[in-house]
């Protein structure tokens, strides 16, 4: 992989502030070509990274370079380009392994999206190991991607889906997890970070509790890996899922991490090329994980892009990104709270850079339109978490989400622009 | 920056006209009539807007009462409110004319026929049609109207998807 170095902070900035922790969001911003444009005559302020993050030049160029120089199908040719492509593709497996500290590259499966990774577990592990009467535990704040696959499986196998409730702050209490767990619980599937509220769930504790009952745990980390360092071995997660496009990578690529001991007992998810050891019309034998689960030509270019994205954030440092976003979160929370007609939904003590809010007299979509006309992109709606919206008693929320390129100026612009909402709807 | 602010105001004002804001904040006919002849549920799955349109028809099929309930943004609420006001006393054919005008004005597709509409109705429909510059919001303005059509056609549901 060609290293994707983020732009270095200018020397004078480093001298001016001796703190080695200085986070040059303003500089990193320049790595993202899309951010330098105007929208409706205003500089673009992109506060919708939780829906999908923008892509640094290093990712765009790595994919282009790969297609211009190295591209061919993988694992199937003796020719030079196929060898090169295969090497670069497989090198990203190692990049991902290191990024989440998995024990082996055999535990890293490439999928098309995070959603597909969850469906893979439901379809392969679920069908093999679950039976009528077994229980799957999820929380009330899950994304539809971590609800619907289990409902489909429930309908097929006669399972029970139990919901861990949330507090009015939007938090998960371990007492409630304990109360929901029983010997019938076979799987606990929970988000690492809520996309709708920003709550960081106590996943390490949840995993310990679940394991004590003999249940496996799947972590939907689509909003996790983007905001903080993740160590799947320290967590002892059985499955950890994430999606490339929220991690500054391309669309069309997701990752399923699974413990090898679990993966090797799982049947194939889809059948086709690349996943077989040998095929006759009488019998087919399958490859070992991870290839057993990667039928067909994978998203090769997208994998290369994901590798470049991980190199990019790793060079900056996930801990530093986490610290930067936490500072922004506190700054923005404090500023937004001063707006009388505004209410923040989701006030758990541990949150990532996501703020959901509602305003008196103004529907989230009207807020979204008025901000858009001022160049500010936020998300308005149910955030693919309709059950959560029902619990909160709102049809939807307005959501601002932060990324490594978000600055305090962006937050200030948001606060100013919300003045226009008050003016029209106040 | 004065120009920028003025332009922004003009732009947003095109969408959020006083008439729309008034109906959005204080929707008229926001109730369930006692003697409903037709009703339909309108749902925009994309944004979660959801409303029920109630129509009371007389023996000739003339709309003697129109009302709605539900939750939505300022645009969809205002549109439903103004629509119910306009529908009272209309025949099925007149309701169709209003619907077609609304549809054309919001989407900019096809020729707009004003025959049979009062100037006040035309003005109101044009105010709602401010959404045509906001492609993501067109469905907010048309949801109530599609739901009304579904009710008249005795379909239980309308969806803007
Ligand atoms: C918490 C969470 N889980 C899963 C997903 C699904 O991601 P994707 O659509 O990339 O599969 C998302 C994205 O919106 C998410 O925020």
CSV table of N, CA and C in Angstrom, one decimal, chain A residues 144-278:
chain,number,residue,atom,x,y,z
A,144,UNK,N,-31.6,0.3,11.7
A,144,UNK,CA,-32.4,-0.8,11.0
A,144,UNK,C,-31.5,-1.9,10.6
A,145,UNK,N,-30.3,-1.6,10.2
A,145,UNK,CA,-29.4,-2.7,9.7
A,145,UNK,C,-29.1,-3.7,10.8
A,146,UNK,N,-29.3,-3.4,12.1
A,146,UNK,CA,-29.1,-4.3,13.2
A,146,UNK,C,-30.4,-4.7,13.8
A,147,UNK,N,-31.5,-4.5,13.1
A,147,UNK,CA,-32.8,-4.9,13.6
A,147,UNK,C,-33.4,-5.9,12.6
A,148,UNK,N,-33.5,-5.4,11.4
A,148,UNK,CA,-34.3,-6.2,10.4
A,148,UNK,C,-33.7,-7.6,10.0
A,149,UNK,N,-32.3,-7.7,9.9
A,149,UNK,CA,-31.8,-9.1,9.7
A,149,UNK,C,-32.2,-10.1,10.8
A,150,UNK,N,-32.3,-9.6,12.0
A,150,UNK,CA,-32.7,-10.5,13.1
A,150,UNK,C,-34.2,-10.8,13.0
A,151,UNK,N,-35.0,-9.8,12.6
A,151,UNK,CA,-36.5,-10.0,12.4
A,151,UNK,C,-36.7,-11.1,11.4
A,152,UNK,N,-35.9,-11.0,10.3
A,152,UNK,CA,-36.1,-12.0,9.2
A,152,UNK,C,-35.8,-13.4,9.7
A,153,UNK,N,-34.7,-13.4,10.5
A,153,UNK,CA,-34.3,-14.7,11.1
A,153,UNK,C,-35.4,-15.2,12.1
A,154,UNK,N,-35.9,-14.3,12.8
A,154,UNK,CA,-36.9,-14.6,13.8
A,154,UNK,C,-38.1,-15.3,13.1
A,155,UNK,N,-38.5,-14.7,12.0
A,155,UNK,CA,-39.7,-15.2,11.3
A,155,UNK,C,-39.4,-16.6,10.7
A,156,UNK,N,-38.1,-16.8,10.3
A,156,UNK,CA,-37.8,-18.1,9.7
A,156,UNK,C,-37.7,-19.2,10.8
A,157,UNK,N,-37.0,-18.8,11.9
A,157,UNK,CA,-36.7,-19.9,12.9
A,157,UNK,C,-37.5,-19.9,14.1
A,158,UNK,N,-38.4,-18.9,14.3
A,158,UNK,CA,-39.2,-18.9,15.5
A,158,UNK,C,-38.4,-18.4,16.7
A,159,UNK,N,-37.5,-17.4,16.5
A,159,UNK,CA,-36.7,-16.9,17.6
A,159,UNK,C,-37.4,-15.8,18.4
A,160,UNK,N,-36.9,-15.4,19.5
A,160,UNK,CA,-37.4,-14.3,20.2
A,160,UNK,C,-36.4,-13.2,20.1
A,161,UNK,N,-36.9,-12.0,19.8
A,161,UNK,CA,-36.0,-10.8,19.8
A,161,UNK,C,-36.3,-10.0,21.0
A,162,UNK,N,-35.3,-9.8,21.9
A,162,UNK,CA,-35.6,-9.0,23.1
A,162,UNK,C,-34.9,-7.7,23.0
A,163,UNK,N,-35.5,-6.6,23.5
A,163,UNK,CA,-35.0,-5.3,23.4
A,163,UNK,C,-34.5,-4.7,24.7
A,164,UNK,N,-33.2,-4.4,24.8
A,164,UNK,CA,-32.7,-3.7,26.0
A,164,UNK,C,-33.2,-2.3,25.9
A,165,UNK,N,-33.9,-1.8,26.9
A,165,UNK,CA,-34.4,-0.4,26.9
A,165,UNK,C,-33.3,0.6,27.0
A,166,UNK,N,-33.7,1.9,26.7
A,166,UNK,CA,-32.7,3.0,26.9
A,166,UNK,C,-33.3,3.9,28.0
A,167,UNK,N,-32.4,4.6,28.6
A,167,UNK,CA,-32.8,5.6,29.6
A,167,UNK,C,-33.3,6.9,28.8
A,168,UNK,N,-33.8,7.9,29.5
A,168,UNK,CA,-34.3,9.1,28.8
A,168,UNK,C,-33.1,9.9,28.3
A,169,UNK,N,-31.9,9.6,28.8
A,169,UNK,CA,-30.7,10.3,28.3
A,169,UNK,C,-30.2,9.6,27.0
A,170,UNK,N,-30.8,8.4,26.7
A,170,UNK,CA,-30.4,7.7,25.5
A,170,UNK,C,-29.2,6.8,25.8
A,171,UNK,N,-29.1,6.4,27.1
A,171,UNK,CA,-28.0,5.5,27.5
A,171,UNK,C,-28.5,4.1,27.8
A,172,UNK,N,-27.6,3.2,27.8
A,172,UNK,CA,-27.9,1.8,28.1
A,172,UNK,C,-27.4,1.5,29.5
A,173,UNK,N,-28.2,0.9,30.4
A,173,UNK,CA,-27.7,0.6,31.7
A,173,UNK,C,-27.4,-0.9,31.8
A,174,UNK,N,-26.3,-1.2,32.5
A,174,UNK,CA,-25.9,-2.6,32.6
A,174,UNK,C,-26.9,-3.5,33.3
A,175,UNK,N,-27.6,-2.8,34.3
A,175,UNK,CA,-28.7,-3.6,35.0
A,175,UNK,C,-29.7,-4.1,34.0
A,176,UNK,N,-30.0,-3.3,33.0
A,176,UNK,CA,-31.0,-3.7,32.1
A,176,UNK,C,-30.5,-4.8,31.1
A,177,UNK,N,-29.2,-4.7,30.9
A,177,UNK,CA,-28.6,-5.8,30.1
A,177,UNK,C,-28.7,-7.1,30.8
A,178,UNK,N,-28.3,-7.0,32.1
A,178,UNK,CA,-28.3,-8.2,33.0
A,178,UNK,C,-29.7,-8.8,33.0
A,179,UNK,N,-30.7,-7.9,33.2
A,179,UNK,CA,-32.1,-8.4,33.4
A,179,UNK,C,-32.6,-9.0,32.1
A,180,UNK,N,-32.1,-8.6,31.0
A,180,UNK,CA,-32.6,-9.1,29.7
A,180,UNK,C,-31.9,-10.5,29.3
A,181,UNK,N,-30.7,-10.7,29.8
A,181,UNK,CA,-29.9,-11.9,29.5
A,181,UNK,C,-30.5,-13.1,30.2
A,182,UNK,N,-30.5,-14.2,29.6
A,182,UNK,CA,-30.9,-15.5,30.2
A,182,UNK,C,-30.2,-16.6,29.5
A,183,UNK,N,-30.3,-17.8,30.0
A,183,UNK,CA,-29.6,-18.9,29.3
A,183,UNK,C,-30.2,-19.1,27.9
A,184,UNK,N,-31.4,-18.6,27.6
A,184,UNK,CA,-31.9,-18.7,26.3
A,184,UNK,C,-31.2,-17.7,25.3
A,185,UNK,N,-30.5,-16.7,25.8
A,185,UNK,CA,-29.9,-15.7,25.0
A,185,UNK,C,-28.7,-16.4,24.2
A,186,UNK,N,-28.7,-16.3,22.9
A,186,UNK,CA,-27.7,-17.0,22.1
A,186,UNK,C,-26.8,-15.9,21.5
A,187,UNK,N,-27.4,-14.7,21.3
A,187,UNK,CA,-26.6,-13.7,20.6
A,187,UNK,C,-27.0,-12.3,21.2
A,188,UNK,N,-26.0,-11.5,21.4
A,188,UNK,CA,-26.3,-10.1,21.8
A,188,UNK,C,-25.7,-9.2,20.6
A,189,UNK,N,-26.6,-8.5,20.0
A,189,UNK,CA,-26.2,-7.7,18.8
A,189,UNK,C,-26.4,-6.2,19.1
A,190,UNK,N,-25.4,-5.4,19.3
A,190,UNK,CA,-25.5,-4.0,19.8
A,190,UNK,C,-24.6,-3.1,19.0
A,191,UNK,N,-25.0,-1.9,18.9
A,191,UNK,CA,-24.2,-0.8,18.3
A,191,UNK,C,-23.0,-0.5,19.2
A,192,UNK,N,-21.9,-0.1,18.7
A,192,UNK,CA,-20.8,0.4,19.5
A,192,UNK,C,-21.2,1.9,19.8
A,193,UNK,N,-21.6,2.6,18.8
A,193,UNK,CA,-22.0,4.0,19.0
A,193,UNK,C,-23.4,4.2,18.2
A,194,UNK,N,-24.3,4.9,18.9
A,194,UNK,CA,-25.6,5.1,18.3
A,194,UNK,C,-25.5,6.2,17.2
A,195,UNK,N,-25.9,5.9,16.0
A,195,UNK,CA,-25.8,6.8,14.9
A,195,UNK,C,-26.8,8.0,15.1
A,196,UNK,N,-27.9,7.7,15.8
A,196,UNK,CA,-28.9,8.7,16.0
A,196,UNK,C,-28.6,9.7,17.1
A,197,UNK,N,-28.0,9.2,18.2
A,197,UNK,CA,-27.9,10.0,19.4
A,197,UNK,C,-26.4,10.2,19.8
A,198,UNK,N,-25.5,9.4,19.2
A,198,UNK,CA,-24.1,9.5,19.6
A,198,UNK,C,-23.6,8.8,20.8
A,199,UNK,N,-24.6,8.2,21.5
A,199,UNK,CA,-24.2,7.4,22.7
A,199,UNK,C,-23.2,6.4,22.4
A,200,UNK,N,-22.1,6.3,23.3
A,200,UNK,CA,-21.1,5.3,23.2
A,200,UNK,C,-21.6,4.2,24.2
A,201,UNK,N,-21.9,3.0,23.7
A,201,UNK,CA,-22.4,1.9,24.5
A,201,UNK,C,-21.2,1.3,25.3
A,202,UNK,N,-21.5,0.8,26.5
A,202,UNK,CA,-20.5,0.1,27.3
A,202,UNK,C,-20.3,-1.3,26.8
A,203,UNK,N,-19.7,-1.4,25.6
A,203,UNK,CA,-19.7,-2.7,24.9
A,203,UNK,C,-18.8,-3.7,25.6
A,204,UNK,N,-17.7,-3.3,26.2
A,204,UNK,CA,-16.8,-4.2,26.8
A,204,UNK,C,-17.6,-4.9,28.0
A,205,UNK,N,-18.3,-4.1,28.8
A,205,UNK,CA,-19.0,-4.7,29.9
A,205,UNK,C,-20.2,-5.6,29.4
A,206,UNK,N,-20.8,-5.2,28.3
A,206,UNK,CA,-21.9,-6.0,27.7
A,206,UNK,C,-21.4,-7.3,27.2
A,207,UNK,N,-20.2,-7.3,26.6
A,207,UNK,CA,-19.6,-8.5,26.2
A,207,UNK,C,-19.3,-9.5,27.3
A,208,UNK,N,-18.7,-8.9,28.4
A,208,UNK,CA,-18.4,-9.8,29.6
A,208,UNK,C,-19.7,-10.4,30.1
A,209,UNK,N,-20.7,-9.6,30.2
A,209,UNK,CA,-22.0,-10.1,30.8
A,209,UNK,C,-22.6,-11.2,29.8
A,210,UNK,N,-22.5,-11.0,28.5
A,210,UNK,CA,-23.1,-11.9,27.6
A,210,UNK,C,-22.3,-13.2,27.6
A,211,UNK,N,-21.0,-13.1,27.6
A,211,UNK,CA,-20.2,-14.3,27.6
A,211,UNK,C,-20.4,-15.2,28.9
A,212,UNK,N,-20.7,-14.5,30.0
A,212,UNK,CA,-21.0,-15.2,31.2
A,212,UNK,C,-22.2,-16.0,31.1
A,213,UNK,N,-23.1,-15.6,30.2
A,213,UNK,CA,-24.3,-16.4,29.9
A,213,UNK,C,-24.2,-17.4,28.8
A,214,UNK,N,-23.0,-17.4,28.2
A,214,UNK,CA,-22.7,-18.3,27.1
A,214,UNK,C,-23.2,-17.8,25.7
A,215,UNK,N,-23.6,-16.5,25.7
A,215,UNK,CA,-24.0,-15.9,24.4
A,215,UNK,C,-22.8,-15.3,23.6
A,216,UNK,N,-22.9,-15.3,22.3
A,216,UNK,CA,-21.9,-14.6,21.5
A,216,UNK,C,-22.4,-13.1,21.4
A,217,UNK,N,-21.4,-12.2,21.0
A,217,UNK,CA,-21.8,-10.8,20.8
A,217,UNK,C,-21.3,-10.3,19.5
A,218,UNK,N,-22.2,-9.6,18.8
A,218,UNK,CA,-21.9,-8.9,17.5
A,218,UNK,C,-22.0,-7.4,17.8
A,219,UNK,N,-20.9,-6.7,17.5
A,219,UNK,CA,-20.9,-5.3,17.7
A,219,UNK,C,-21.1,-4.6,16.3
A,220,UNK,N,-22.1,-3.8,16.2
A,220,UNK,CA,-22.3,-3.0,15.0
A,220,UNK,C,-21.4,-1.8,15.2
A,221,UNK,N,-20.2,-1.8,14.6
A,221,UNK,CA,-19.2,-0.8,14.8
A,221,UNK,C,-19.2,0.3,13.7
A,222,UNK,N,-20.3,0.3,12.9
A,222,UNK,CA,-20.3,1.3,11.7
A,222,UNK,C,-20.0,2.7,12.2
A,223,UNK,N,-20.5,3.0,13.4
A,223,UNK,CA,-20.2,4.4,14.0
A,223,UNK,C,-19.1,4.3,15.0
A,224,UNK,N,-18.6,3.1,15.2
A,224,UNK,CA,-17.5,3.0,16.3
A,224,UNK,C,-16.2,3.3,15.8
A,225,UNK,N,-15.7,2.5,14.8
A,225,UNK,CA,-14.3,2.6,14.3
A,225,UNK,C,-14.0,4.0,13.8
A,226,UNK,N,-15.1,4.8,13.4
A,226,UNK,CA,-14.8,6.1,12.8
A,226,UNK,C,-14.4,7.1,13.9
A,227,UNK,N,-14.8,6.9,15.1
A,227,UNK,CA,-14.7,7.9,16.2
A,227,UNK,C,-13.6,7.6,17.2
A,228,UNK,N,-13.1,6.3,17.2
A,228,UNK,CA,-12.2,6.0,18.3
A,228,UNK,C,-11.4,4.7,18.0
A,229,UNK,N,-10.3,4.5,18.7
A,229,UNK,CA,-9.5,3.3,18.4
A,229,UNK,C,-10.3,2.1,18.9
A,230,UNK,N,-10.2,1.0,18.1
A,230,UNK,CA,-11.0,-0.2,18.5
A,230,UNK,C,-10.0,-1.4,18.5
A,231,UNK,N,-10.1,-2.2,19.6
A,231,UNK,CA,-9.3,-3.4,19.7
A,231,UNK,C,-10.2,-4.5,20.0
A,232,UNK,N,-10.4,-5.3,18.9
A,232,UNK,CA,-11.4,-6.4,19.1
A,232,UNK,C,-11.0,-7.5,20.1
A,233,UNK,N,-9.7,-7.6,20.2
A,233,UNK,CA,-9.2,-8.6,21.2
A,233,UNK,C,-9.4,-8.2,22.6
A,234,UNK,N,-9.1,-6.9,22.8
A,234,UNK,CA,-9.3,-6.4,24.2
A,234,UNK,C,-10.8,-6.4,24.5
A,235,UNK,N,-11.7,-6.1,23.5
A,235,UNK,CA,-13.1,-6.1,23.8
A,235,UNK,C,-13.6,-7.6,24.0
A,236,UNK,N,-12.9,-8.5,23.3
A,236,UNK,CA,-13.3,-9.9,23.2
A,236,UNK,C,-14.6,-10.1,22.5
A,237,UNK,N,-14.8,-9.2,21.4
A,237,UNK,CA,-16.0,-9.3,20.6
A,237,UNK,C,-15.9,-10.6,19.7
A,238,UNK,N,-17.0,-11.2,19.5
A,238,UNK,CA,-17.1,-12.4,18.6
A,238,UNK,C,-17.2,-11.9,17.2
A,239,UNK,N,-18.0,-10.9,17.0
A,239,UNK,CA,-18.1,-10.3,15.6
A,239,UNK,C,-18.0,-8.8,15.8
A,240,UNK,N,-17.4,-8.1,14.9
A,240,UNK,CA,-17.4,-6.7,14.9
A,240,UNK,C,-17.5,-6.2,13.4
A,241,UNK,N,-18.5,-5.4,13.2
A,241,UNK,CA,-18.8,-5.0,11.8
A,241,UNK,C,-18.6,-3.5,11.6
A,242,UNK,N,-18.0,-3.2,10.4
A,242,UNK,CA,-18.0,-1.8,10.1
A,242,UNK,C,-18.1,-1.6,8.5
A,243,UNK,N,-18.3,-0.3,8.2
A,243,UNK,CA,-18.6,0.0,6.8
A,243,UNK,C,-17.6,1.1,6.3
A,244,UNK,N,-17.1,0.9,5.1
A,244,UNK,CA,-16.0,1.7,4.6
A,244,UNK,C,-16.3,3.2,4.4
A,245,UNK,N,-17.5,3.5,3.9
A,245,UNK,CA,-17.8,4.9,3.5
A,245,UNK,C,-17.9,5.8,4.6
A,246,UNK,N,-18.1,5.3,5.8
A,246,UNK,CA,-18.2,6.2,7.0
A,246,UNK,C,-16.8,6.5,7.6
A,247,UNK,N,-15.8,5.7,7.1
A,247,UNK,CA,-14.5,5.8,7.6
A,247,UNK,C,-13.6,6.5,6.5
A,248,UNK,N,-14.2,7.4,5.8
A,248,UNK,CA,-13.4,8.2,4.8
A,248,UNK,C,-13.0,7.3,3.6
A,249,UNK,N,-13.6,6.1,3.5
A,249,UNK,CA,-13.3,5.3,2.4
A,249,UNK,C,-14.4,5.3,1.4
A,250,UNK,N,-14.3,4.5,0.3
A,250,UNK,CA,-15.4,4.5,-0.7
A,250,UNK,C,-16.6,3.7,-0.2
A,251,UNK,N,-17.7,3.9,-1.0
A,251,UNK,CA,-18.9,3.0,-0.8
A,251,UNK,C,-18.6,1.7,-1.4
A,252,UNK,N,-19.5,0.7,-1.0
A,252,UNK,CA,-19.4,-0.6,-1.6
A,252,UNK,C,-18.4,-1.5,-0.9
A,253,UNK,N,-17.9,-1.2,0.3
A,253,UNK,CA,-17.0,-2.1,1.0
A,253,UNK,C,-17.4,-2.0,2.5
A,254,UNK,N,-17.6,-3.2,3.0
A,254,UNK,CA,-17.8,-3.4,4.5
A,254,UNK,C,-16.8,-4.4,5.0
A,255,UNK,N,-16.7,-4.5,6.3
A,255,UNK,CA,-15.9,-5.5,6.9
A,255,UNK,C,-16.6,-6.3,8.0
A,256,UNK,N,-16.4,-7.6,8.0
A,256,UNK,CA,-16.9,-8.4,9.1
A,256,UNK,C,-15.6,-9.0,9.8
A,257,UNK,N,-15.4,-8.7,11.0
A,257,UNK,CA,-14.4,-9.4,11.8
A,257,UNK,C,-15.2,-10.5,12.6
A,258,UNK,N,-14.6,-11.7,12.6
A,258,UNK,CA,-15.1,-12.7,13.4
A,258,UNK,C,-14.0,-13.5,14.0
A,259,UNK,N,-14.2,-14.0,15.2
A,259,UNK,CA,-13.1,-14.9,15.8
A,259,UNK,C,-13.0,-16.1,14.9
A,260,UNK,N,-11.8,-16.5,14.7
A,260,UNK,CA,-11.6,-17.6,13.7
A,260,UNK,C,-12.3,-18.9,14.1
A,261,UNK,N,-12.3,-19.2,15.4
A,261,UNK,CA,-12.9,-20.4,15.9
A,261,UNK,C,-14.4,-20.4,15.6
A,262,UNK,N,-15.0,-19.2,15.6
A,262,UNK,CA,-16.5,-19.1,15.3
A,262,UNK,C,-16.6,-19.2,13.7
A,263,UNK,N,-15.8,-18.5,13.0
A,263,UNK,CA,-16.0,-18.4,11.6
A,263,UNK,C,-15.8,-19.8,10.9
A,264,UNK,N,-14.9,-20.6,11.5
A,264,UNK,CA,-14.6,-21.8,10.8
A,264,UNK,C,-15.7,-22.9,11.0
A,265,UNK,N,-16.6,-22.6,11.9
A,265,UNK,CA,-17.8,-23.5,12.1
A,265,UNK,C,-18.9,-23.0,11.2
A,266,UNK,N,-18.8,-21.9,10.6
A,266,UNK,CA,-19.9,-21.3,9.8
A,266,UNK,C,-20.0,-21.8,8.4
A,267,UNK,N,-21.2,-22.1,7.9
A,267,UNK,CA,-21.3,-22.5,6.5
A,267,UNK,C,-21.2,-21.3,5.6
A,268,UNK,N,-21.0,-21.5,4.3
A,268,UNK,CA,-20.9,-20.3,3.3
A,268,UNK,C,-22.1,-19.5,3.4
A,269,UNK,N,-22.0,-18.2,3.0
A,269,UNK,CA,-23.1,-17.3,3.0
A,269,UNK,C,-23.7,-17.2,1.6
A,270,UNK,N,-22.8,-17.1,0.6
A,270,UNK,CA,-23.3,-17.2,-0.8
A,270,UNK,C,-22.4,-18.2,-1.5
A,271,UNK,N,-22.9,-18.8,-2.6
A,271,UNK,CA,-22.1,-19.7,-3.3
A,271,UNK,C,-21.6,-19.1,-4.6
A,272,UNK,N,-20.4,-19.5,-5.1
A,272,UNK,CA,-19.9,-18.9,-6.4
A,272,UNK,C,-18.4,-19.2,-6.5
A,273,UNK,N,-17.8,-18.4,-7.3
A,273,UNK,CA,-16.4,-18.5,-7.5
A,273,UNK,C,-15.7,-17.9,-6.3
A,274,UNK,N,-14.4,-18.2,-6.2
A,274,UNK,CA,-13.5,-17.7,-5.2
A,274,UNK,C,-13.7,-18.2,-3.8
A,275,UNK,N,-14.8,-18.9,-3.5
A,275,UNK,CA,-15.0,-19.4,-2.2
A,275,UNK,C,-14.9,-20.9,-2.1
A,276,UNK,N,-14.6,-21.5,-3.2
A,276,UNK,CA,-14.6,-23.0,-3.2
A,276,UNK,C,-13.2,-23.6,-3.1
A,277,UNK,N,-13.0,-24.8,-2.6
A,277,UNK,CA,-11.7,-25.5,-2.7
A,277,UNK,C,-11.8,-26.3,-3.9
A,278,UNK,N,-12.9,-27.1,-4.1
A,278,UNK,CA,-13.0,-27.8,-5.4
A,278,UNK,C,-14.5,-28.0,-5.6
